[in-house]
PDB file of C-alpha atoms in Angstrom:
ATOM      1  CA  UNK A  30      -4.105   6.121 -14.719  1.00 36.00           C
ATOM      2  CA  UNK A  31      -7.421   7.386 -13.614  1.00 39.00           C
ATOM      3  CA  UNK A  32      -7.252  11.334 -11.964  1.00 41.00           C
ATOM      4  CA  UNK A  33      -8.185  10.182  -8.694  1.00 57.00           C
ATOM      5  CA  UNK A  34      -5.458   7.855  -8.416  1.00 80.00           C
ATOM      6  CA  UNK A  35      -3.236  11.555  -8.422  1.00 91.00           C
ATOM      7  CA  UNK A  36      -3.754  13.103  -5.339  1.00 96.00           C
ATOM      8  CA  UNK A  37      -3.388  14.921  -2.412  1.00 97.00           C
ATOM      9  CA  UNK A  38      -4.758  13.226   0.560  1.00 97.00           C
ATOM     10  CA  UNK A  39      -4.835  14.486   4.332  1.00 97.00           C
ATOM     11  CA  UNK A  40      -5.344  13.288   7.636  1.00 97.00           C
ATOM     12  CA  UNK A  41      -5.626  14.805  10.631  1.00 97.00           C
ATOM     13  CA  UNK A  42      -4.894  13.411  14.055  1.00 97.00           C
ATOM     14  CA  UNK A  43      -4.935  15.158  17.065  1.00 97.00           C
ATOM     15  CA  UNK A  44      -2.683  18.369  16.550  1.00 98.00           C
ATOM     16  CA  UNK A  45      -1.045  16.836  13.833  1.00 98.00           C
ATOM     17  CA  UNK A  46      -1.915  16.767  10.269  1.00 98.00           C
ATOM     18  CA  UNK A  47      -0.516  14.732   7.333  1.00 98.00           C
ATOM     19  CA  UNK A  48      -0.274  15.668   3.614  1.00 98.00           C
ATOM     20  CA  UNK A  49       0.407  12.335   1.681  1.00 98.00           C
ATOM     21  CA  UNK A  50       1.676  12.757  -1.543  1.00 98.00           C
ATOM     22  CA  UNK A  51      -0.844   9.701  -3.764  1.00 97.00           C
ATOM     23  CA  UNK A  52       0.546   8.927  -6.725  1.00 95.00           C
ATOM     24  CA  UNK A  53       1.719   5.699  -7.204  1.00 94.00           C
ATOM     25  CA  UNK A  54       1.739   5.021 -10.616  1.00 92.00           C
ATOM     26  CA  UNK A  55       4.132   7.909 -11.020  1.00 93.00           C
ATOM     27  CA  UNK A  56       6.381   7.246  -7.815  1.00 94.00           C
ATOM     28  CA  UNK A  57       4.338  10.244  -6.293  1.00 96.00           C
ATOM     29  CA  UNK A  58       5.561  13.070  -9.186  1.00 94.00           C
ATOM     30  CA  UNK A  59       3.201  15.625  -8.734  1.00 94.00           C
ATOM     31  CA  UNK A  60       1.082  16.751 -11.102  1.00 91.00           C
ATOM     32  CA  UNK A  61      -0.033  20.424 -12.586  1.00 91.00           C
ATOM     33  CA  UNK A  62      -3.193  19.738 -10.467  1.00 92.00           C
ATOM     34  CA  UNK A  63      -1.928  18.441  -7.237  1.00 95.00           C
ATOM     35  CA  UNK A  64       0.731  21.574  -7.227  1.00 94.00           C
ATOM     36  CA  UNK A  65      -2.152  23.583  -7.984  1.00 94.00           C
ATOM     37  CA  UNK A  66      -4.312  21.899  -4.979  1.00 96.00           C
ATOM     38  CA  UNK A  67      -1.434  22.293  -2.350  1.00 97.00           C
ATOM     39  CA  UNK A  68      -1.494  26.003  -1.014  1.00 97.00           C
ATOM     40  CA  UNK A  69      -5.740  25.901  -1.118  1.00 97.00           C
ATOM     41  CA  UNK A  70      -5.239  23.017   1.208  1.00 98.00           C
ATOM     42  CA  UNK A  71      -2.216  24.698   3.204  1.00 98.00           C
ATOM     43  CA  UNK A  72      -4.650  27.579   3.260  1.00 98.00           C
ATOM     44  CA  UNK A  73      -7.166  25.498   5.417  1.00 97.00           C
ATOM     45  CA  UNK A  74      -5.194  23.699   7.811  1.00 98.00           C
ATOM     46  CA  UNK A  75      -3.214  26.612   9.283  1.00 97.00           C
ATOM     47  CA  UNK A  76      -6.784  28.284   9.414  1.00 96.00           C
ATOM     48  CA  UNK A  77      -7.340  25.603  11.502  1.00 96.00           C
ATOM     49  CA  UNK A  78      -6.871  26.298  15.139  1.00 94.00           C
ATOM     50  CA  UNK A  79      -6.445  22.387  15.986  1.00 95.00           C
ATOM     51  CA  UNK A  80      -3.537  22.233  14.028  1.00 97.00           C
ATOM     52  CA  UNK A  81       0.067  22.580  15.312  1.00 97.00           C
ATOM     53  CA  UNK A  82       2.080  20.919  13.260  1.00 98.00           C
ATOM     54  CA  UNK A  83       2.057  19.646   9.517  1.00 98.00           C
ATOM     55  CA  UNK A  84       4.103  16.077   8.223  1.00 98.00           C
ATOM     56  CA  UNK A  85       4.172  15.979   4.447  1.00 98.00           C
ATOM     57  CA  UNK A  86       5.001  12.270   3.435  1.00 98.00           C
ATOM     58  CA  UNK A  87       4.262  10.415   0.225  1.00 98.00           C
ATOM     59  CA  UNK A  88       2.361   7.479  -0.179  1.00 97.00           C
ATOM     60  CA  UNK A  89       3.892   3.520  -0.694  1.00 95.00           C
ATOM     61  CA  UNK A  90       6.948   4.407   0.303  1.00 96.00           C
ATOM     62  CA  UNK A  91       8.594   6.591  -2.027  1.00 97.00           C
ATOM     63  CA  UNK A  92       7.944  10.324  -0.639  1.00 98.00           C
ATOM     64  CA  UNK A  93       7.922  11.776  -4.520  1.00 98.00           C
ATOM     65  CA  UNK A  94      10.059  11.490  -8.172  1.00 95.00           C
ATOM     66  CA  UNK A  95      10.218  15.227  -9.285  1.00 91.00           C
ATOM     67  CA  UNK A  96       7.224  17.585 -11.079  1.00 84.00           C
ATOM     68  CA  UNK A  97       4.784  15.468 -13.740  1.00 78.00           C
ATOM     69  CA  UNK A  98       6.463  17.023 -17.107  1.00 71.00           C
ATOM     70  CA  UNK A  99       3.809  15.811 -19.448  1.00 67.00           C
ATOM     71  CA  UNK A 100       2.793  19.337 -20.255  1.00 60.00           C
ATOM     72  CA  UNK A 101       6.529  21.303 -20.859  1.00 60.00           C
ATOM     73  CA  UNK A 102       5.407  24.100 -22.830  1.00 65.00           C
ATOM     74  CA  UNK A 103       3.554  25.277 -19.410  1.00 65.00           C
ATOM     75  CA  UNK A 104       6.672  24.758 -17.345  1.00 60.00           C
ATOM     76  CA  UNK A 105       8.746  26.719 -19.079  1.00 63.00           C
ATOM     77  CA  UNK A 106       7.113  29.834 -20.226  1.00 63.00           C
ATOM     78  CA  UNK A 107       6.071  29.971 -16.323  1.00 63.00           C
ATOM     79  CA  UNK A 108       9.537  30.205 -15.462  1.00 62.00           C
ATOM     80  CA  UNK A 109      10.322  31.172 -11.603  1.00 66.00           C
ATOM     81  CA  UNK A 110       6.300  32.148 -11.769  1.00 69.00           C
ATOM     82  CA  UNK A 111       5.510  28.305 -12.220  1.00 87.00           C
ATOM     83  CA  UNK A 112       3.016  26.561  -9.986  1.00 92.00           C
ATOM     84  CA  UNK A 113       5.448  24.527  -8.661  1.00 92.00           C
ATOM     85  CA  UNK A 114       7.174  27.468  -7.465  1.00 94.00           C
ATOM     86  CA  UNK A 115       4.150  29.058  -6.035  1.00 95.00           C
ATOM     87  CA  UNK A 116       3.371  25.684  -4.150  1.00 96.00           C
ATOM     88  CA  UNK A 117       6.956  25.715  -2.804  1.00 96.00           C
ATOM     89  CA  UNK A 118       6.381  29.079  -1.259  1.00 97.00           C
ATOM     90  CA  UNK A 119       3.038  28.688   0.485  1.00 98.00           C
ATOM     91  CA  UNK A 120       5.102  25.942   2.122  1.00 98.00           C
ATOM     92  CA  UNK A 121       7.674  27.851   3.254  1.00 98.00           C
ATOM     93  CA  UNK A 122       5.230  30.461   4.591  1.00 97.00           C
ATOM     94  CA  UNK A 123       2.929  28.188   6.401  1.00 98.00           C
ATOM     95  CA  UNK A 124       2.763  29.599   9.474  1.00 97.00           C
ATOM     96  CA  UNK A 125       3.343  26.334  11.536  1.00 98.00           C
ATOM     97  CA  UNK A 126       6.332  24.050  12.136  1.00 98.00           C
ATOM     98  CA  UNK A 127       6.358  21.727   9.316  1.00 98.00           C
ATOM     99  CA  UNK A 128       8.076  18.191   9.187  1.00 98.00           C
ATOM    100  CA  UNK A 129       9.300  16.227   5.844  1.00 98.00           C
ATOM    101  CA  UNK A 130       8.869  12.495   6.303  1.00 98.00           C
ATOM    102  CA  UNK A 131      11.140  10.413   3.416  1.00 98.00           C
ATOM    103  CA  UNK A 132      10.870   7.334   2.331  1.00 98.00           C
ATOM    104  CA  UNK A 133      12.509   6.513  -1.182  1.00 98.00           C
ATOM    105  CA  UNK A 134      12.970   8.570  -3.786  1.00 98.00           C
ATOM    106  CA  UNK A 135      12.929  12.278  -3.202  1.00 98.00           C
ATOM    107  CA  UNK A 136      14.031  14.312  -6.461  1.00 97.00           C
ATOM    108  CA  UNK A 137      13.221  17.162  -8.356  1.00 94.00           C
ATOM    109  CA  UNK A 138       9.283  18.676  -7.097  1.00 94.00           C
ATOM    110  CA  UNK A 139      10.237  16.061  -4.149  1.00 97.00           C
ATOM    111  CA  UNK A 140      13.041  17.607  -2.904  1.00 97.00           C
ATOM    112  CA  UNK A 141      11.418  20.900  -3.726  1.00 96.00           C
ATOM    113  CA  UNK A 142       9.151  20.174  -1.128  1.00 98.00           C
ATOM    114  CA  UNK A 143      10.879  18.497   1.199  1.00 98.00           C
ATOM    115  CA  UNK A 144      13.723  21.636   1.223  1.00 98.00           C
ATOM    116  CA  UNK A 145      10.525  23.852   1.912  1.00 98.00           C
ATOM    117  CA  UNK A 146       9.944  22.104   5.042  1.00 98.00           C
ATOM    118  CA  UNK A 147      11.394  23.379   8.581  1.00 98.00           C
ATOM    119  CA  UNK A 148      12.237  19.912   9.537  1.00 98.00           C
ATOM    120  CA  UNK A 149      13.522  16.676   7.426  1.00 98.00           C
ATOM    121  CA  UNK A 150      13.841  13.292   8.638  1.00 98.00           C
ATOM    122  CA  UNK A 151      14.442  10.309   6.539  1.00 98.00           C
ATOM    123  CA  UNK A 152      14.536   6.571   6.162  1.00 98.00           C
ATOM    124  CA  UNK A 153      17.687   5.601   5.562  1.00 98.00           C
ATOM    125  CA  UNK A 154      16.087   4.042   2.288  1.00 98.00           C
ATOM    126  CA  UNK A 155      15.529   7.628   0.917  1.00 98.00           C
ATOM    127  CA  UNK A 156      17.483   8.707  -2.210  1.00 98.00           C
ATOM    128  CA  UNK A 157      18.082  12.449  -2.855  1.00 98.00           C
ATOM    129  CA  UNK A 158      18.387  14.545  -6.293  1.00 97.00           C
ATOM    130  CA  UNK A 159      17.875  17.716  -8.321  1.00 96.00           C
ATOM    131  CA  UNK A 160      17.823  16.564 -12.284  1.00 95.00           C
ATOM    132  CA  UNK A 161      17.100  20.214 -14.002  1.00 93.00           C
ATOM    133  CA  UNK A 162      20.951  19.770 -15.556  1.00 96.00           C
ATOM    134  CA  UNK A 163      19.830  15.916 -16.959  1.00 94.00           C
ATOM    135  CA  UNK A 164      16.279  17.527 -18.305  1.00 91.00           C
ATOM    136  CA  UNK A 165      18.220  20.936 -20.127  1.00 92.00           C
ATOM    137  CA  UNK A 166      15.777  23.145 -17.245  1.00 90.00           C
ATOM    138  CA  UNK A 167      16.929  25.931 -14.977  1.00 91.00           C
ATOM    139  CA  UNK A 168      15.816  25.280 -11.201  1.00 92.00           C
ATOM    140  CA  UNK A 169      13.562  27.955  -9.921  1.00 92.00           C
ATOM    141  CA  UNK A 170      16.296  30.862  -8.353  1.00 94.00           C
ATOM    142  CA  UNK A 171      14.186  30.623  -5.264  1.00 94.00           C
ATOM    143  CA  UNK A 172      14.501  26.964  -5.050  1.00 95.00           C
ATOM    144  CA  UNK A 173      18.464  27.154  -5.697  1.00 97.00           C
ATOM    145  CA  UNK A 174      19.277  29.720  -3.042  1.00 97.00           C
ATOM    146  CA  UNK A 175      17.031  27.731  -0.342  1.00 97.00           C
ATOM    147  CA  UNK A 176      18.847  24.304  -1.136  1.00 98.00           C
ATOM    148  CA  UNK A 177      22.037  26.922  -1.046  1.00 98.00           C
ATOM    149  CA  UNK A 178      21.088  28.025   2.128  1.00 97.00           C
ATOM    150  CA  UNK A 179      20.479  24.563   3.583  1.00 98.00           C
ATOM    151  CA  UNK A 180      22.988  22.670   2.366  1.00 98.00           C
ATOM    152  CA  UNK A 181      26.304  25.514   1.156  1.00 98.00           C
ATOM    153  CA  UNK A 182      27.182  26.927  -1.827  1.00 98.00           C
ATOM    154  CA  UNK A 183      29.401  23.824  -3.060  1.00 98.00           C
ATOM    155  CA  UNK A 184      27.344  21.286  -2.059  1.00 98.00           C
ATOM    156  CA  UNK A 185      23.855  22.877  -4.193  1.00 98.00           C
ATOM    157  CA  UNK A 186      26.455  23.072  -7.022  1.00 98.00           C
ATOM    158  CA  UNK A 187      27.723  19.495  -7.047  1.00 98.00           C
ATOM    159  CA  UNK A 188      23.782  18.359  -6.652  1.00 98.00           C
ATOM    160  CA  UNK A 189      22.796  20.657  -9.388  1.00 98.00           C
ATOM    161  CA  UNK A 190      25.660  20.092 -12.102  1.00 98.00           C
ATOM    162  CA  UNK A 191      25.669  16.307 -11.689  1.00 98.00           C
ATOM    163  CA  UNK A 192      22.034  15.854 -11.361  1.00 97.00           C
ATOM    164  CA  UNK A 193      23.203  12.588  -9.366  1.00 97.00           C
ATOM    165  CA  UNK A 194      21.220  10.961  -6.055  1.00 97.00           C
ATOM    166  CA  UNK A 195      22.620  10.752  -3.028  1.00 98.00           C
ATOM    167  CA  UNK A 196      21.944   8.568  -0.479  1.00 98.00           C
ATOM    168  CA  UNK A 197      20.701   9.100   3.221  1.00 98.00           C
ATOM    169  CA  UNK A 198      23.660   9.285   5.111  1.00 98.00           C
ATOM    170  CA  UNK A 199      25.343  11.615   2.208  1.00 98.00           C
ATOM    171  CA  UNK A 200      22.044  13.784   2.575  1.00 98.00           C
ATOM    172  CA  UNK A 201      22.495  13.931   6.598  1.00 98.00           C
ATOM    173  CA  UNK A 202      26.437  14.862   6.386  1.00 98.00           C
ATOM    174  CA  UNK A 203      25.747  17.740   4.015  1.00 98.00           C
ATOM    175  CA  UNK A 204      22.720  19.168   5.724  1.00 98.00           C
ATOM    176  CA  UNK A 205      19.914  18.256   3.587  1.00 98.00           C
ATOM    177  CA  UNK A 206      18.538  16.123   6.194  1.00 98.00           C
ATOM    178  CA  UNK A 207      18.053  16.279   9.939  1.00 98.00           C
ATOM    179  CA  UNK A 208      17.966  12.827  11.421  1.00 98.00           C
ATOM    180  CA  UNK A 209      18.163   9.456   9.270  1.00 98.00           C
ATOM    181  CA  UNK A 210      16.641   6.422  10.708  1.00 98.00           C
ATOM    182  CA  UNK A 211      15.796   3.079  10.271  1.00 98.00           C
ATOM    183  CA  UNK A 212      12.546   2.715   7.508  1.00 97.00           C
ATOM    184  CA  UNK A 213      10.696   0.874  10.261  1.00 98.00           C
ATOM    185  CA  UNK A 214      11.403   3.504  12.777  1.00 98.00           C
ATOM    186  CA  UNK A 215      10.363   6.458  10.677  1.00 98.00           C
ATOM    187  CA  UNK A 216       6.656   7.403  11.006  1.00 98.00           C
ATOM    188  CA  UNK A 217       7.718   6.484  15.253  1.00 98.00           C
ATOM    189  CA  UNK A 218      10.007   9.502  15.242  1.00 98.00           C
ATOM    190  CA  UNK A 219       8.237  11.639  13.259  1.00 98.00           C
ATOM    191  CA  UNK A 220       5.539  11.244  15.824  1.00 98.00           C
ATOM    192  CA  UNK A 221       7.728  11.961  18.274  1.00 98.00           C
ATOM    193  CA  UNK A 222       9.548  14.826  16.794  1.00 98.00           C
ATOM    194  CA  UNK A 223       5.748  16.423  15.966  1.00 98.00           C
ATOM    195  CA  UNK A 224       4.665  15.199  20.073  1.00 98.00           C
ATOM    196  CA  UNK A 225       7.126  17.744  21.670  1.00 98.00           C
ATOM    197  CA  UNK A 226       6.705  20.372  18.948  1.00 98.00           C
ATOM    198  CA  UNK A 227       3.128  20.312  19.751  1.00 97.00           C
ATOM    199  CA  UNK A 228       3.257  20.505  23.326  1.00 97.00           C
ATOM    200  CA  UNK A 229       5.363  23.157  23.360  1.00 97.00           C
ATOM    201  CA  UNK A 230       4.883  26.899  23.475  1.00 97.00           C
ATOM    202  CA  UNK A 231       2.880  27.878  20.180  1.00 97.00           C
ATOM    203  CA  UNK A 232       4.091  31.455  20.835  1.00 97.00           C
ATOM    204  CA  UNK A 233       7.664  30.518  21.430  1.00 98.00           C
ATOM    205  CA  UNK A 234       7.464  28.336  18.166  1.00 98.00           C
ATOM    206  CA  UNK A 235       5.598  30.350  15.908  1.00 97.00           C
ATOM    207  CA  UNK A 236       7.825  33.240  17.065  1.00 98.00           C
ATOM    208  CA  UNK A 237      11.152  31.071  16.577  1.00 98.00           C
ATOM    209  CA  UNK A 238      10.058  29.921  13.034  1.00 98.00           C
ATOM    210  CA  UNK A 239       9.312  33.732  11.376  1.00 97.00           C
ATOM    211  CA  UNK A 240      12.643  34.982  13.230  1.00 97.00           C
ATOM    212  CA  UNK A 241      14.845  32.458  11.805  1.00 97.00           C
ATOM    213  CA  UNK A 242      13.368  32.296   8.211  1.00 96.00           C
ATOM    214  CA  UNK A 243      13.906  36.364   8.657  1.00 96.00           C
ATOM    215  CA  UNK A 244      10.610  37.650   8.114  1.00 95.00           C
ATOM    216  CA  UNK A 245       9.968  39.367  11.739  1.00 96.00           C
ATOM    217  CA  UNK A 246      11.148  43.203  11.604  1.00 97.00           C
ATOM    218  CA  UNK A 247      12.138  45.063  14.902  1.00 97.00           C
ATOM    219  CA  UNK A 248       8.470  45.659  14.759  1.00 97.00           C
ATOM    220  CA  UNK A 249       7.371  41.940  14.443  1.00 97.00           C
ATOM    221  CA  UNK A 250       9.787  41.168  17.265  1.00 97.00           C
ATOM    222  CA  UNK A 251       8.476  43.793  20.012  1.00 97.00           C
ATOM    223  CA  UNK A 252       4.796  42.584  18.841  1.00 97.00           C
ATOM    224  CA  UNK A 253       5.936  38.845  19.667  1.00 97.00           C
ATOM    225  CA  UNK A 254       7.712  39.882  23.280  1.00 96.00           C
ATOM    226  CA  UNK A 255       3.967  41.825  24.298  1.00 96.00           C
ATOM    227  CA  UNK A 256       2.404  38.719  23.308  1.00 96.00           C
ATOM    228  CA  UNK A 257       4.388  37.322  25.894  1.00 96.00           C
ATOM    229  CA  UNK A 258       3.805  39.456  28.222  1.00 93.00           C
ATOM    230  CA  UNK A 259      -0.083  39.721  27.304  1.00 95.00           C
ATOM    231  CA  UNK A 260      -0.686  35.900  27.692  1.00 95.00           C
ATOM    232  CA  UNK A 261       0.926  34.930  30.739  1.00 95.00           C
ATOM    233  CA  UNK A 262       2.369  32.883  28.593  1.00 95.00           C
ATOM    234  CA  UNK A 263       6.085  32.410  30.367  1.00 96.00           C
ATOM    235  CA  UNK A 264       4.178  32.502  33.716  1.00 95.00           C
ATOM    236  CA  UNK A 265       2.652  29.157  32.960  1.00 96.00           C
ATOM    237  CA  UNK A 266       5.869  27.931  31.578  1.00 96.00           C
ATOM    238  CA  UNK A 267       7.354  28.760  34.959  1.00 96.00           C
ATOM    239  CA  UNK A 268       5.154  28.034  37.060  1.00 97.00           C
ATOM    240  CA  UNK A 269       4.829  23.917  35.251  1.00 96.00           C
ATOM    241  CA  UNK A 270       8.642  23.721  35.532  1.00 96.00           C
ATOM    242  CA  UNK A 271       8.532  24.507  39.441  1.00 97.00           C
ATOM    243  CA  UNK A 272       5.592  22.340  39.742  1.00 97.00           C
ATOM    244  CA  UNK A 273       6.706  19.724  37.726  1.00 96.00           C
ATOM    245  CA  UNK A 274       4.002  19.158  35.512  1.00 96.00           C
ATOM    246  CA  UNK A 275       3.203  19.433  31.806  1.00 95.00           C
ATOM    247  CA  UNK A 276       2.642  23.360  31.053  1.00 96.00           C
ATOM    248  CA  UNK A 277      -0.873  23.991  30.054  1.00 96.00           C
ATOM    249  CA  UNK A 278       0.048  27.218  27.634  1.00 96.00           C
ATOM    250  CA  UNK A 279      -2.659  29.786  27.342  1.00 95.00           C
ATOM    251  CA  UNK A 280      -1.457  31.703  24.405  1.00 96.00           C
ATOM    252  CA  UNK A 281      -3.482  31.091  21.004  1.00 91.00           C
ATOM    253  CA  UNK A 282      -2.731  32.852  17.488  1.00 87.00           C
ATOM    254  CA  UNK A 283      -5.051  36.254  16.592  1.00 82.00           C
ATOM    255  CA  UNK A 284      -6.125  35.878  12.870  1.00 65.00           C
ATOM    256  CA  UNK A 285      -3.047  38.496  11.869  1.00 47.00           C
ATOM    257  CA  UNK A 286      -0.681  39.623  13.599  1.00 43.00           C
ATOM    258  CA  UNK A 287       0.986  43.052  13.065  1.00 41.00           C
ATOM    259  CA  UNK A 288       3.350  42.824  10.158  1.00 41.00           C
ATOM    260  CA  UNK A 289       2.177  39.286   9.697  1.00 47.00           C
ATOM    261  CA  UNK A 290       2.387  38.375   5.626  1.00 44.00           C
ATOM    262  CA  UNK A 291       0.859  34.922   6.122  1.00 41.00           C
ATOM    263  CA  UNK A 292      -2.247  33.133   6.002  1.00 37.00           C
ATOM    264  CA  UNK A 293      -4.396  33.394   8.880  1.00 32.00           C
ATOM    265  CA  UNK A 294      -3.018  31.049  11.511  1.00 32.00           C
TER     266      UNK A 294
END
């Protein structure tokens, strides 16, 4: 397999950008490189002021099959400090809404990812699972209280002590995924889903995402109601319902906001 075949590749289109996961003669597992390109390249686009929204997808039709192990030794004197790990967070962090689009498998790294993303919708294809227990590996603790989070206590233990997959409509009953849909019918709602995000409120979503992932203090909070108040922000949003026309919202993001821990968006 040549190196360029393993990639991260992104498009951007409108307010939307992609992040395809390019892989294909490894079903999309990541490798040490492509984990290390990730938050460089999540770095850029929330820098980037045309960018609302981000859809991480995988390429062929398999969204991704777990971490590249070839180099163990790496992995696991890294530990929770792995690359992996440090990829998974910069996801999590990124200060705009972020979508998961799966198709295929989605284990291991995959689901990694996809777990790290605000939003998950799926093909009804998709296949979900979290191998450490088949591989003798300890999941990142980060990574196990997030799926936790997401999915319940009993349902993160029964993925991670089997190690089996699950399929779609399992994923969607125990909260894994959002919305599962027919694999033709996919990329359509995910471009529909990203559509209203992005013509929304910025300050209403930005302020929504940091509140319930818990990292706005009491400080945070007041900073995000003057920036309400400062914009004219939720006059516009009046003023387009009474009208009834699409709101043309003035707010945009300063480089960092008080008590702001993120990147720059």
């Amino acid at each position: 397999m040549a190196v360029a075949d393993a990639e991260l590749l992104v498009e951007v289109a409108g307010p939307v950008a992609t992040v395809v996961i390019h892989n294909p003669a490894r079903r999309n597992a990541m490798t040490p490189a492509m984990w290390r390109r990730l938050p460089g390249m999540l770095d850029q686009l929330e820098a980037d002021p045309a960018v609302r929204a981000l859809v991480l997808t995988g390429a062929d039709g398999t969204f991704c099959a777990g971490a590249d192990l070839g180099d163990l030794d790496e992995l696991l004197d890294a530990g929770d400090a792995s690359i992996a790990v440090t990829a998974e967070e910069r996801l999590v962090d990124f200060a705009k809404p972020t979508v998961a689009a799966i198709r295929g498998a989605c284990v291991g790294g995959g689901c990694q990812l996809a777990v790290a993303c605000d939003l998950r919708l799926a093909a009804a294809d998709a296949r979900f699972g979290v191998p450490p227990a088949r591989l003798g590996l300890v999941y990142p603790a980060p990574t196990t209280h997030r799926l936790a989070r997401l999915v319940g206590p009993s349902t993160a233990k029964a993925l991670l002590f089997t190690a089996e997959l699950i399929d779609a409509e399992r994923a969607l009953r125990v909260g894994l995924v959002d919305e599962v849909l027919p694999a033709a019918a996919l990329s359509a709602r995910v471009g529909a889903v990203t559509a209203a995000v992005t013509a929304r409120s910025q300050l209403s979503v930005r302020a929504a995402k940091e509140i319930i992932d818990g990292r706005a203090d009491d400080n945070r909070i007041a900073w995000w109601h003057g920036q309400v108040r400062a914009s004219g922000e939720a006059r516009e949003g009046v003023a387009a319902a009474n009208e009834r026309r699409p709101a043309r919202f003035p707010w945009s993001p300063p480089e960092m906001g008080p008590g702001e821990t993120g990147g720059t968006g």
